[in-house]
Amino acid sequence: MQITLNGRPVAADPEGHATLLDLLRDELALTGTKRVCDRGSCGACTVLLDGVSVYSCLTLAQGCDGHDVRTIEGLGSAAEPHPLQQAFALEDAAQCGFCTPGQLMAAAALLAANDDPSDDEIVAAMSGNLCRCGTYPKILRAVRRAAAMLRETGA
Amino acid sequence: MSKPARFVTTTVEVEGRTEQRVVEMPAFDLEPWGADAALTHVGARALRVDAALKATGRPGYTTDIRRPHQAYAAIVRSRIARGKVTRINVEAARAIPGVLDILLVDDVPARTRLFNAEITYHGQPLAAVCAENQAIADRAARLITVEFEKGRHAVTVAQATAANAQPVRPGLSNNLLFKEPRTTERGDVIAGFAAADVTITREVRTPCALHSALEPHAAVAEWDGDRLTVWESTQGIFRVRDNLAKALDVPLTNVRVICEAMGGGFGAKNYAAAHTYIAALFARRLERPVACYVDRAGEQVDTGNRPSSVQRIRIGAMKDGTLTAIEMVGEIQLGIGGWEGGPGEIYHELYACPNVRTHETFAFVNTAAMAAFRAPGHAEGAVGLEAAMNALAKELGLDPLELRRRNTATHDQKKSRPYTGNRLAECYDVGAERFGWRDWHRIRRRSKDAHTAPDPRVVPGKPHLRRGVGVAAQIWSTGGGPPSYATVRINTDGSADVLAGSQDLGTGTRTILAQVAAEALGHRLDQVRAIIGDTGATPYAGNSWGSMTVASLTPAVRMAAVDARRALVEAASGLLGAPSDQLEVFEGRVAVRGSERGMSFGEITAKLGNVMIQGHGSRGPNPQDAGIVTTGAQFAEVEVDTATGVVRVVRIVAVHDAGRIVNPTLAESQLEGGIIQGLGFALFEERVLDTRMGLPLNVGLHDYKIPTMADIPSIDGHFLDGADTKANHVGARGIAEPAIVPTAPAIAGAVADALGVDVLELPMTPWRVLAALAR
């Protein structure tokens, strides 16, 4: 099978039971995507599948054949960060940082569909992503800020 | 005159416990940074230094370590609460391609205390398997079958203390910590109640709560000959190193523990544990790196918990609210192991009262051991104490805030000594102002008396909704203490490193240490980097527990930076041709006072070549004659749906006095985090046990509910300006644990205010709210 991973074609041969999370972390060594609950309870493994946020722990790898997958490693880079990554840093929206990649990908899916979300819309989009440090107020601010940055740049 | 002793014995407090320790007196003293000290980096809202790394998913957590030829381990756990292993069948597991090794009780050194034929709780590790990858290891672990003789378990205090109870583990004469209940008393409680105008009783229950850090406990171990390197998600790299060396009988110098980044601890990650030893033992047997991660069910079952409590409280007061006696009889369900981190302590500390008695039964039971969980004991104790205070205020017709204000503790009553600083009264005032507490109560009084203003508890047009407000206070020892060391070195390009054996749990240690070093060195913050989390590279620092890190470490860091700055100034003196006392240092430049002449750090160090500019710092003892505490007050407004029983927290105002705040942004983040964990404790979080089978039932993040973004109220977190110069020369105390203590009691108080009845068992789930309403 072949997927487009962070903009590049990648060939893989996952076993039938392997999840997209297994493929990313264990086969491809892309460790930015986190394994926490491994059963769709926490959102730490959120990635974009054809631009839509999915729990990679509940997504079978073989089902991604021919599809576009984007992970935290492909959201932006240190040199050219995504506005969300800038906003998360500026608003202190990561304490331990372990849930942060999942939070960022969930927010990226939201902002790709709606660059002017209300707080209720942000909360609805982000409530599938747990944070045990309790960074939610700052994550909310960061998503608002990133949305404003996106609207300004028209990106 | 004789030279003062370099090594002296002193008293330090950790998580409410007092320990005697030898400390090294610092080689020189520093003038404290007072509240009005002109500081550039300390007190600034500097961005978290690893924020960009975290936002790009690259911090280097233990579970992300990938060593060449790394193998993976899985743990086989008991599925019963009590019994004896008679046989473990491993043949099917061993036959799977990719399985490399299996560890049973006979394969492990006794000092690791790994595995045991005696089963004493559900989830106890019984064996481990190692394989080429995690999927194979997990599959093999499922194929290892354990045969056992089932015994009779005791998973509740009642079962463990029944007349015919069997020891929950071998070697116990009864199932109580200290073999008997612990009673602590000051004054004369009987006389205190006799003198009271009013006596209130309450029985309050708090749940067993789970730390639920998102990063699991994890270790990656690698041997190079007789040298062991372990990457571990831990709150104490040096303690893990010491645990490993002792258990495996290797010299300390051969063990290196690294924790570059960690995904939360909250008290559960203070020691090496089964997963650590399993990784190290497999790695030694297989001569290749081995990772052992605790899976989510294991994480929720067997890595620690906040033990549940029952608190029976009696509180006596005069008509004006002056407390005359406080009594609390408590039962604490520890688990198979644990210590006296009980609810009793706060009853002796928070309010001024001459007569206080607590009587606590700490029972061992056949569930996984408790572990310190953010303000262990105080978070539970505050729920009971504050419920009783609210009931007393209601009985006396007093504003609950006014009752608290009238009973403010002016000194450390347990040890009859003053506090270095305690501005709780100011926290009440500032908090009440920010919350609008007086307005709420003024409107209420008017509405009661004359029906002229709407009752703020009523939501217009929504008769099923009721609003209420509550307040609660907090006290927690946060002085930190020795030993803690730091080294500051200036590199040949003028940049600087601060080295300390601490770790960053997500609190911002890395950032705080860099800020203090930059300040004391006179350097630019972006030129200073903290190197932490590596026992092979840093001097000793203690565990990040007990809200101790900032107060323990920053004085050592400041001293090391001053020591380095002095050496740099001496070197610059020769280069600039000016005496040292005419040189000043600011933002990476040494200049001759009152002239244009000066050199940057880089220009100086370039001339020095590889001559090291290096400073050493150590943490001196705390004052012996004063208690060091962080205090604060939190105010909550809730909305309760009386039809469904759902409680929604509308807003929280928190005001705390923690001395100097090194970084207000990071402090606010910690405060918000503590409040949100406290909200979870108040409303959602509870490990549910099947007491008949002895099994925990909700061992995942779906059934064990922690707050999500949808549960978050508006939070106004605030710290009083100031510096505690009597505590240490940086003036800082801790904040991590204080943040959680008053949240649940403030929310409970608000719910009681809204409904007119108490919900006396946490979490205040819809069914408990409805049951309270039906009473």
mmCIF file of N, CA, C and O in Angstrom, chain B residues 274-350:
data_model
loop_
_atom_site.group_PDB
_atom_site.id
_atom_site.type_symbol
_atom_site.label_atom_id
_atom_site.label_comp_id
_atom_site.label_asym_id
_atom_site.label_seq_id
_atom_site.Cartn_x
_atom_site.Cartn_y
_atom_site.Cartn_z
ATOM 1 N N ALA B 274 8.277 -1.560 38.861
ATOM 2 C CA ALA B 274 8.376 -2.842 38.165
ATOM 3 C C ALA B 274 8.856 -2.678 36.724
ATOM 4 O O ALA B 274 9.760 -3.395 36.271
ATOM 5 N N HIS B 275 8.260 -1.710 36.018
ATOM 6 C CA HIS B 275 8.636 -1.552 34.602
ATOM 7 C C HIS B 275 10.119 -1.209 34.446
ATOM 8 O O HIS B 275 10.767 -1.602 33.481
ATOM 9 N N THR B 276 10.665 -0.458 35.408
ATOM 10 C CA THR B 276 12.076 -0.056 35.332
ATOM 11 C C THR B 276 12.984 -1.278 35.471
ATOM 12 O O THR B 276 13.924 -1.475 34.700
ATOM 13 N N TYR B 277 12.675 -2.087 36.489
ATOM 14 C CA TYR B 277 13.509 -3.270 36.730
ATOM 15 C C TYR B 277 13.347 -4.283 35.597
ATOM 16 O O TYR B 277 14.309 -4.943 35.195
ATOM 17 N N ILE B 278 12.146 -4.418 35.087
ATOM 18 C CA ILE B 278 11.911 -5.363 33.980
ATOM 19 C C ILE B 278 12.750 -4.954 32.769
ATOM 20 O O ILE B 278 13.425 -5.782 32.151
ATOM 21 N N ALA B 279 12.747 -3.677 32.444
ATOM 22 C CA ALA B 279 13.543 -3.214 31.295
ATOM 23 C C ALA B 279 15.025 -3.472 31.542
ATOM 24 O O ALA B 279 15.738 -3.981 30.665
ATOM 25 N N ALA B 280 15.490 -3.155 32.753
ATOM 26 C CA ALA B 280 16.923 -3.297 33.040
ATOM 27 C C ALA B 280 17.346 -4.767 33.038
ATOM 28 O O ALA B 280 18.429 -5.108 32.542
ATOM 29 N N LEU B 281 16.504 -5.641 33.577
ATOM 30 C CA LEU B 281 16.868 -7.065 33.656
ATOM 31 C C LEU B 281 16.853 -7.723 32.275
ATOM 32 O O LEU B 281 17.769 -8.467 31.921
ATOM 33 N N PHE B 282 15.797 -7.452 31.509
ATOM 34 C CA PHE B 282 15.778 -7.996 30.138
ATOM 35 C C PHE B 282 16.979 -7.487 29.341
ATOM 36 O O PHE B 282 17.610 -8.235 28.589
ATOM 37 N N ALA B 283 17.271 -6.217 29.482
ATOM 38 C CA ALA B 283 18.368 -5.629 28.702
ATOM 39 C C ALA B 283 19.694 -6.302 29.050
ATOM 40 O O ALA B 283 20.536 -6.537 28.184
ATOM 41 N N ARG B 284 19.859 -6.666 30.331
ATOM 42 C CA ARG B 284 21.102 -7.324 30.733
ATOM 43 C C ARG B 284 21.144 -8.759 30.197
ATOM 44 O O ARG B 284 22.160 -9.214 29.683
ATOM 45 N N ARG B 285 20.010 -9.451 30.279
ATOM 46 C CA ARG B 285 19.984 -10.846 29.813
ATOM 47 C C ARG B 285 20.135 -10.943 28.310
ATOM 48 O O ARG B 285 20.779 -11.853 27.783
ATOM 49 N N LEU B 286 19.524 -10.008 27.595
ATOM 50 C CA LEU B 286 19.493 -10.084 26.127
ATOM 51 C C LEU B 286 20.636 -9.309 25.468
ATOM 52 O O LEU B 286 20.838 -9.392 24.262
ATOM 53 N N GLU B 287 21.343 -8.513 26.280
ATOM 54 C CA GLU B 287 22.426 -7.667 25.765
ATOM 55 C C GLU B 287 21.953 -6.793 24.625
ATOM 56 O O GLU B 287 22.605 -6.645 23.588
ATOM 57 N N ARG B 288 20.776 -6.234 24.780
ATOM 58 C CA ARG B 288 20.284 -5.235 23.827
ATOM 59 C C ARG B 288 19.323 -4.293 24.560
ATOM 60 O O ARG B 288 18.813 -4.644 25.624
ATOM 61 N N PRO B 289 19.077 -3.107 24.012
ATOM 62 C CA PRO B 289 18.193 -2.156 24.703
ATOM 63 C C PRO B 289 16.777 -2.700 24.782
ATOM 64 O O PRO B 289 16.289 -3.340 23.842
ATOM 65 N N VAL B 290 16.127 -2.476 25.910
ATOM 66 C CA VAL B 290 14.758 -2.950 26.099
ATOM 67 C C VAL B 290 13.896 -1.804 26.662
ATOM 68 O O VAL B 290 14.306 -1.116 27.599
ATOM 69 N N ALA B 291 12.715 -1.669 26.058
ATOM 70 C CA ALA B 291 11.743 -0.685 26.542
ATOM 71 C C ALA B 291 10.636 -1.405 27.271
ATOM 72 O O ALA B 291 10.190 -2.465 26.834
ATOM 73 N N CYS B 292 10.202 -0.829 28.379
ATOM 74 C CA CYS B 292 9.012 -1.354 29.052
ATOM 75 C C CYS B 292 8.088 -0.193 29.372
ATOM 76 O O CYS B 292 8.437 0.681 30.167
ATOM 77 N N TYR B 293 6.947 -0.170 28.688
ATOM 78 C CA TYR B 293 5.939 0.858 28.943
ATOM 79 C C TYR B 293 4.780 0.205 29.708
ATOM 80 O O TYR B 293 4.369 -0.904 29.371
ATOM 81 N N VAL B 294 4.256 0.910 30.677
ATOM 82 C CA VAL B 294 3.048 0.421 31.341
ATOM 83 C C VAL B 294 1.865 0.754 30.437
ATOM 84 O O VAL B 294 1.745 1.895 29.980
ATOM 85 N N ASP B 295 1.029 -0.259 30.145
ATOM 86 C CA ASP B 295 -0.104 0.049 29.258
ATOM 87 C C ASP B 295 -1.178 0.805 30.040
ATOM 88 O O ASP B 295 -1.087 0.960 31.260
ATOM 89 N N ARG B 296 -2.193 1.308 29.345
ATOM 90 C CA ARG B 296 -3.144 2.224 29.995
ATOM 91 C C ARG B 296 -3.881 1.565 31.155
ATOM 92 O O ARG B 296 -4.052 2.167 32.210
ATOM 93 N N ALA B 297 -4.283 0.325 30.965
ATOM 94 C CA ALA B 297 -4.989 -0.342 32.064
ATOM 95 C C ALA B 297 -4.056 -0.484 33.262
ATOM 96 O O ALA B 297 -4.440 -0.210 34.407
ATOM 97 N N GLY B 298 -2.813 -0.875 33.002
ATOM 98 C CA GLY B 298 -1.835 -0.983 34.085
ATOM 99 C C GLY B 298 -1.589 0.360 34.740
ATOM 100 O O GLY B 298 -1.461 0.470 35.967
ATOM 101 N N GLU B 299 -1.537 1.391 33.915
ATOM 102 C CA GLU B 299 -1.315 2.748 34.427
ATOM 103 C C GLU B 299 -2.431 3.148 35.391
ATOM 104 O O GLU B 299 -2.193 3.721 36.448
ATOM 105 N N GLN B 300 -3.673 2.822 35.009
ATOM 106 C CA GLN B 300 -4.811 3.232 35.836
ATOM 107 C C GLN B 300 -4.990 2.317 37.051
ATOM 108 O O GLN B 300 -5.641 2.699 38.009
ATOM 109 N N VAL B 301 -4.433 1.110 36.979
ATOM 110 C CA VAL B 301 -4.612 0.176 38.097
ATOM 111 C C VAL B 301 -3.455 0.250 39.099
ATOM 112 O O VAL B 301 -3.678 0.311 40.304
ATOM 113 N N ASP B 302 -2.226 0.265 38.594
ATOM 114 C CA ASP B 302 -1.103 -0.089 39.459
ATOM 115 C C ASP B 302 0.026 0.931 39.485
ATOM 116 O O ASP B 302 1.186 0.569 39.573
ATOM 117 N N THR B 303 -0.260 2.201 39.370
ATOM 118 C CA THR B 303 0.851 3.160 39.474
ATOM 119 C C THR B 303 0.586 4.189 40.561
ATOM 120 O O THR B 303 1.238 5.218 40.605
ATOM 121 N N GLY B 304 -0.350 3.924 41.437
ATOM 122 C CA GLY B 304 -0.604 4.848 42.537
ATOM 123 C C GLY B 304 -1.987 5.455 42.443
ATOM 124 O O GLY B 304 -2.644 5.393 41.406
ATOM 125 N N ASN B 305 -2.434 6.001 43.558
ATOM 126 C CA ASN B 305 -3.738 6.657 43.585
ATOM 127 C C ASN B 305 -3.822 7.526 44.827
ATOM 128 O O ASN B 305 -3.014 7.402 45.735
ATOM 129 N N ARG B 306 -4.814 8.420 44.807
ATOM 130 C CA ARG B 306 -5.136 9.179 46.016
ATOM 131 C C ARG B 306 -6.131 8.317 46.790
ATOM 132 O O ARG B 306 -7.214 8.025 46.266
ATOM 133 N N PRO B 307 -5.776 7.837 47.996
ATOM 134 C CA PRO B 307 -6.658 6.887 48.668
ATOM 135 C C PRO B 307 -7.975 7.549 49.072
ATOM 136 O O PRO B 307 -8.014 8.739 49.378
ATOM 137 N N SER B 308 -9.023 6.751 49.087
ATOM 138 C CA SER B 308 -10.322 7.286 49.485
ATOM 139 C C SER B 308 -10.336 7.525 50.990
ATOM 140 O O SER B 308 -9.550 6.932 51.734
ATOM 141 N N SER B 309 -11.219 8.404 51.417
ATOM 142 C CA SER B 309 -11.309 8.701 52.847
ATOM 143 C C SER B 309 -12.753 8.854 53.281
ATOM 144 O O SER B 309 -13.617 9.232 52.494
ATOM 145 N N VAL B 310 -12.994 8.522 54.540
ATOM 146 C CA VAL B 310 -14.230 8.894 55.214
ATOM 147 C C VAL B 310 -13.807 9.792 56.367
ATOM 148 O O VAL B 310 -12.893 9.445 57.122
ATOM 149 N N GLN B 311 -14.416 10.959 56.474
ATOM 150 C CA GLN B 311 -14.059 11.898 57.536
ATOM 151 C C GLN B 311 -15.308 12.250 58.333
ATOM 152 O O GLN B 311 -16.271 12.757 57.780
ATOM 153 N N ARG B 312 -15.269 11.925 59.644
ATOM 154 C CA ARG B 312 -16.368 12.327 60.533
ATOM 155 C C ARG B 312 -15.874 13.519 61.333
ATOM 156 O O ARG B 312 -14.932 13.402 62.111
ATOM 157 N N ILE B 313 -16.511 14.663 61.091
ATOM 158 C CA ILE B 313 -15.985 15.922 61.602
ATOM 159 C C ILE B 313 -16.935 16.483 62.653
ATOM 160 O O ILE B 313 -18.152 16.455 62.479
ATOM 161 N N ARG B 314 -16.351 16.994 63.726
ATOM 162 C CA ARG B 314 -17.124 17.723 64.721
ATOM 163 C C ARG B 314 -16.390 19.037 64.942
ATOM 164 O O ARG B 314 -15.169 19.061 65.076
ATOM 165 N N ILE B 315 -17.132 20.120 64.955
ATOM 166 C CA ILE B 315 -16.486 21.416 65.034
ATOM 167 C C ILE B 315 -17.322 22.287 65.965
ATOM 168 O O ILE B 315 -18.550 22.299 65.899
ATOM 169 N N GLY B 316 -16.666 22.925 66.926
ATOM 170 C CA GLY B 316 -17.371 23.741 67.913
ATOM 171 C C GLY B 316 -16.926 25.192 67.834
ATOM 172 O O GLY B 316 -15.750 25.475 67.552
ATOM 173 N N ALA B 317 -17.872 26.111 68.081
ATOM 174 C CA ALA B 317 -17.520 27.535 67.965
ATOM 175 C C ALA B 317 -18.378 28.371 68.910
ATOM 176 O O ALA B 317 -19.458 27.946 69.336
ATOM 177 N N MET B 318 -17.866 29.562 69.198
ATOM 178 C CA MET B 318 -18.647 30.542 69.937
ATOM 179 C C MET B 318 -19.629 31.204 68.962
ATOM 180 O O MET B 318 -19.512 31.057 67.750
ATOM 181 N N LYS B 319 -20.572 31.979 69.533
ATOM 182 C CA LYS B 319 -21.579 32.620 68.676
ATOM 183 C C LYS B 319 -20.962 33.533 67.622
ATOM 184 O O LYS B 319 -21.501 33.709 66.536
ATOM 185 N N ASP B 320 -19.809 34.138 67.962
ATOM 186 C CA ASP B 320 -19.172 35.045 66.993
ATOM 187 C C ASP B 320 -18.342 34.286 65.954
ATOM 188 O O ASP B 320 -17.700 34.897 65.107
ATOM 189 N N GLY B 321 -18.376 32.965 66.023
ATOM 190 C CA GLY B 321 -17.672 32.163 65.032
ATOM 191 C C GLY B 321 -16.298 31.692 65.464
ATOM 192 O O GLY B 321 -15.680 30.875 64.778
ATOM 193 N N THR B 322 -15.799 32.183 66.597
ATOM 194 C CA THR B 322 -14.470 31.769 67.065
ATOM 195 C C THR B 322 -14.481 30.260 67.335
ATOM 196 O O THR B 322 -15.289 29.767 68.116
ATOM 197 N N LEU B 323 -13.562 29.540 66.685
ATOM 198 C CA LEU B 323 -13.513 28.086 66.834
ATOM 199 C C LEU B 323 -13.001 27.722 68.216
ATOM 200 O O LEU B 323 -12.015 28.300 68.701
ATOM 201 N N THR B 324 -13.659 26.756 68.856
ATOM 202 C CA THR B 324 -13.190 26.292 70.168
ATOM 203 C C THR B 324 -12.652 24.869 70.108
ATOM 204 O O THR B 324 -11.847 24.474 70.938
ATOM 205 N N ALA B 325 -13.102 24.093 69.142
ATOM 206 C CA ALA B 325 -12.614 22.712 69.037
ATOM 207 C C ALA B 325 -12.874 22.167 67.627
ATOM 208 O O ALA B 325 -13.890 22.489 67.006
ATOM 209 N N ILE B 326 -11.931 21.357 67.153
ATOM 210 C CA ILE B 326 -12.099 20.643 65.883
ATOM 211 C C ILE B 326 -11.710 19.190 66.124
ATOM 212 O O ILE B 326 -10.665 18.915 66.741
ATOM 213 N N GLU B 327 -12.560 18.291 65.650
ATOM 214 C CA GLU B 327 -12.223 16.871 65.768
ATOM 215 C C GLU B 327 -12.531 16.187 64.445
ATOM 216 O O GLU B 327 -13.552 16.467 63.806
ATOM 217 N N MET B 328 -11.645 15.311 64.030
ATOM 218 C CA MET B 328 -11.901 14.543 62.811
ATOM 219 C C MET B 328 -11.482 13.102 63.054
ATOM 220 O O MET B 328 -10.355 12.833 63.458
ATOM 221 N N VAL B 329 -12.422 12.207 62.825
ATOM 222 C CA VAL B 329 -12.126 10.780 62.904
ATOM 223 C C VAL B 329 -12.187 10.258 61.471
ATOM 224 O O VAL B 329 -13.230 10.371 60.810
ATOM 225 N N GLY B 330 -11.082 9.727 61.001
ATOM 226 C CA GLY B 330 -10.999 9.383 59.578
ATOM 227 C C GLY B 330 -10.621 7.940 59.327
ATOM 228 O O GLY B 330 -9.968 7.288 60.155
ATOM 229 N N GLU B 331 -11.073 7.455 58.181
ATOM 230 C CA GLU B 331 -10.648 6.138 57.692
ATOM 231 C C GLU B 331 -10.049 6.338 56.320
ATOM 232 O O GLU B 331 -10.666 6.958 55.449
ATOM 233 N N ILE B 332 -8.866 5.807 56.133
ATOM 234 C CA ILE B 332 -8.182 5.977 54.857
ATOM 235 C C ILE B 332 -7.850 4.593 54.310
ATOM 236 O O ILE B 332 -7.190 3.778 54.965
ATOM 237 N N GLN B 333 -8.310 4.350 53.095
ATOM 238 C CA GLN B 333 -8.164 3.037 52.461
ATOM 239 C C GLN B 333 -6.901 3.055 51.610
ATOM 240 O O GLN B 333 -6.900 3.458 50.464
ATOM 241 N N LEU B 334 -5.773 2.630 52.216
ATOM 242 C CA LEU B 334 -4.465 2.899 51.612
ATOM 243 C C LEU B 334 -4.173 2.121 50.335
ATOM 244 O O LEU B 334 -3.503 2.619 49.446
ATOM 245 N N GLY B 335 -4.607 0.874 50.274
ATOM 246 C CA GLY B 335 -4.055 -0.014 49.256
ATOM 247 C C GLY B 335 -3.048 -0.926 49.923
ATOM 248 O O GLY B 335 -2.898 -0.912 51.155
ATOM 249 N N ILE B 336 -2.329 -1.732 49.138
ATOM 250 C CA ILE B 336 -1.453 -2.747 49.709
ATOM 251 C C ILE B 336 -0.221 -2.118 50.369
ATOM 252 O O ILE B 336 0.441 -2.724 51.199
ATOM 253 N N GLY B 337 0.090 -0.880 49.982
ATOM 254 C CA GLY B 337 1.179 -0.141 50.615
ATOM 255 C C GLY B 337 0.783 1.307 50.731
ATOM 256 O O GLY B 337 -0.223 1.727 50.162
ATOM 257 N N GLY B 338 1.555 2.046 51.491
ATOM 258 C CA GLY B 338 1.253 3.467 51.585
ATOM 259 C C GLY B 338 1.813 4.076 52.846
ATOM 260 O O GLY B 338 2.440 3.396 53.655
ATOM 261 N N TRP B 339 1.556 5.348 53.022
ATOM 262 C CA TRP B 339 2.091 6.087 54.168
ATOM 263 C C TRP B 339 1.019 7.033 54.687
ATOM 264 O O TRP B 339 -0.093 7.073 54.156
ATOM 265 N N GLU B 340 1.385 7.806 55.705
ATOM 266 C CA GLU B 340 0.382 8.544 56.457
ATOM 267 C C GLU B 340 0.038 9.906 55.822
ATOM 268 O O GLU B 340 -0.123 10.892 56.534
ATOM 269 N N GLY B 341 -0.079 9.947 54.521
ATOM 270 C CA GLY B 341 -0.482 11.198 53.863
ATOM 271 C C GLY B 341 -1.981 11.357 53.959
ATOM 272 O O GLY B 341 -2.676 11.290 52.954
ATOM 273 N N GLY B 342 -2.491 11.561 55.151
ATOM 274 C CA GLY B 342 -3.928 11.518 55.374
ATOM 275 C C GLY B 342 -4.577 12.883 55.434
ATOM 276 O O GLY B 342 -3.907 13.912 55.384
ATOM 277 N N PRO B 343 -5.914 12.883 55.566
ATOM 278 C CA PRO B 343 -6.654 14.142 55.590
ATOM 279 C C PRO B 343 -6.471 14.931 56.886
ATOM 280 O O PRO B 343 -6.841 16.094 56.964
ATOM 281 N N GLY B 344 -5.884 14.311 57.924
ATOM 282 C CA GLY B 344 -5.854 14.941 59.237
ATOM 283 C C GLY B 344 -5.059 16.240 59.324
ATOM 284 O O GLY B 344 -5.450 17.185 60.003
ATOM 285 N N GLU B 345 -3.929 16.285 58.616
ATOM 286 C CA GLU B 345 -2.990 17.388 58.809
ATOM 287 C C GLU B 345 -3.625 18.777 58.688
ATOM 288 O O GLU B 345 -3.395 19.662 59.504
ATOM 289 N N ILE B 346 -4.435 18.961 57.670
ATOM 290 C CA ILE B 346 -4.930 20.312 57.397
ATOM 291 C C ILE B 346 -5.844 20.805 58.520
ATOM 292 O O ILE B 346 -5.961 22.011 58.754
ATOM 293 N N TYR B 347 -6.454 19.852 59.258
ATOM 294 C CA TYR B 347 -7.305 20.246 60.389
ATOM 295 C C TYR B 347 -6.492 20.952 61.477
ATOM 296 O O TYR B 347 -7.015 21.740 62.247
ATOM 297 N N HIS B 348 -5.206 20.652 61.532
ATOM 298 C CA HIS B 348 -4.343 21.257 62.545
ATOM 299 C C HIS B 348 -3.742 22.579 62.078
ATOM 300 O O HIS B 348 -3.110 23.275 62.853
ATOM 301 N N GLU B 349 -3.877 22.876 60.800
ATOM 302 C CA GLU B 349 -3.090 23.979 60.238
ATOM 303 C C GLU B 349 -3.903 25.171 59.758
ATOM 304 O O GLU B 349 -3.493 26.312 59.906
ATOM 305 N N LEU B 350 -5.075 24.872 59.121
ATOM 306 C CA LEU B 350 -5.680 25.931 58.311
ATOM 307 C C LEU B 350 -6.304 27.036 59.150
ATOM 308 O O LEU B 350 -6.190 28.211 58.810
#
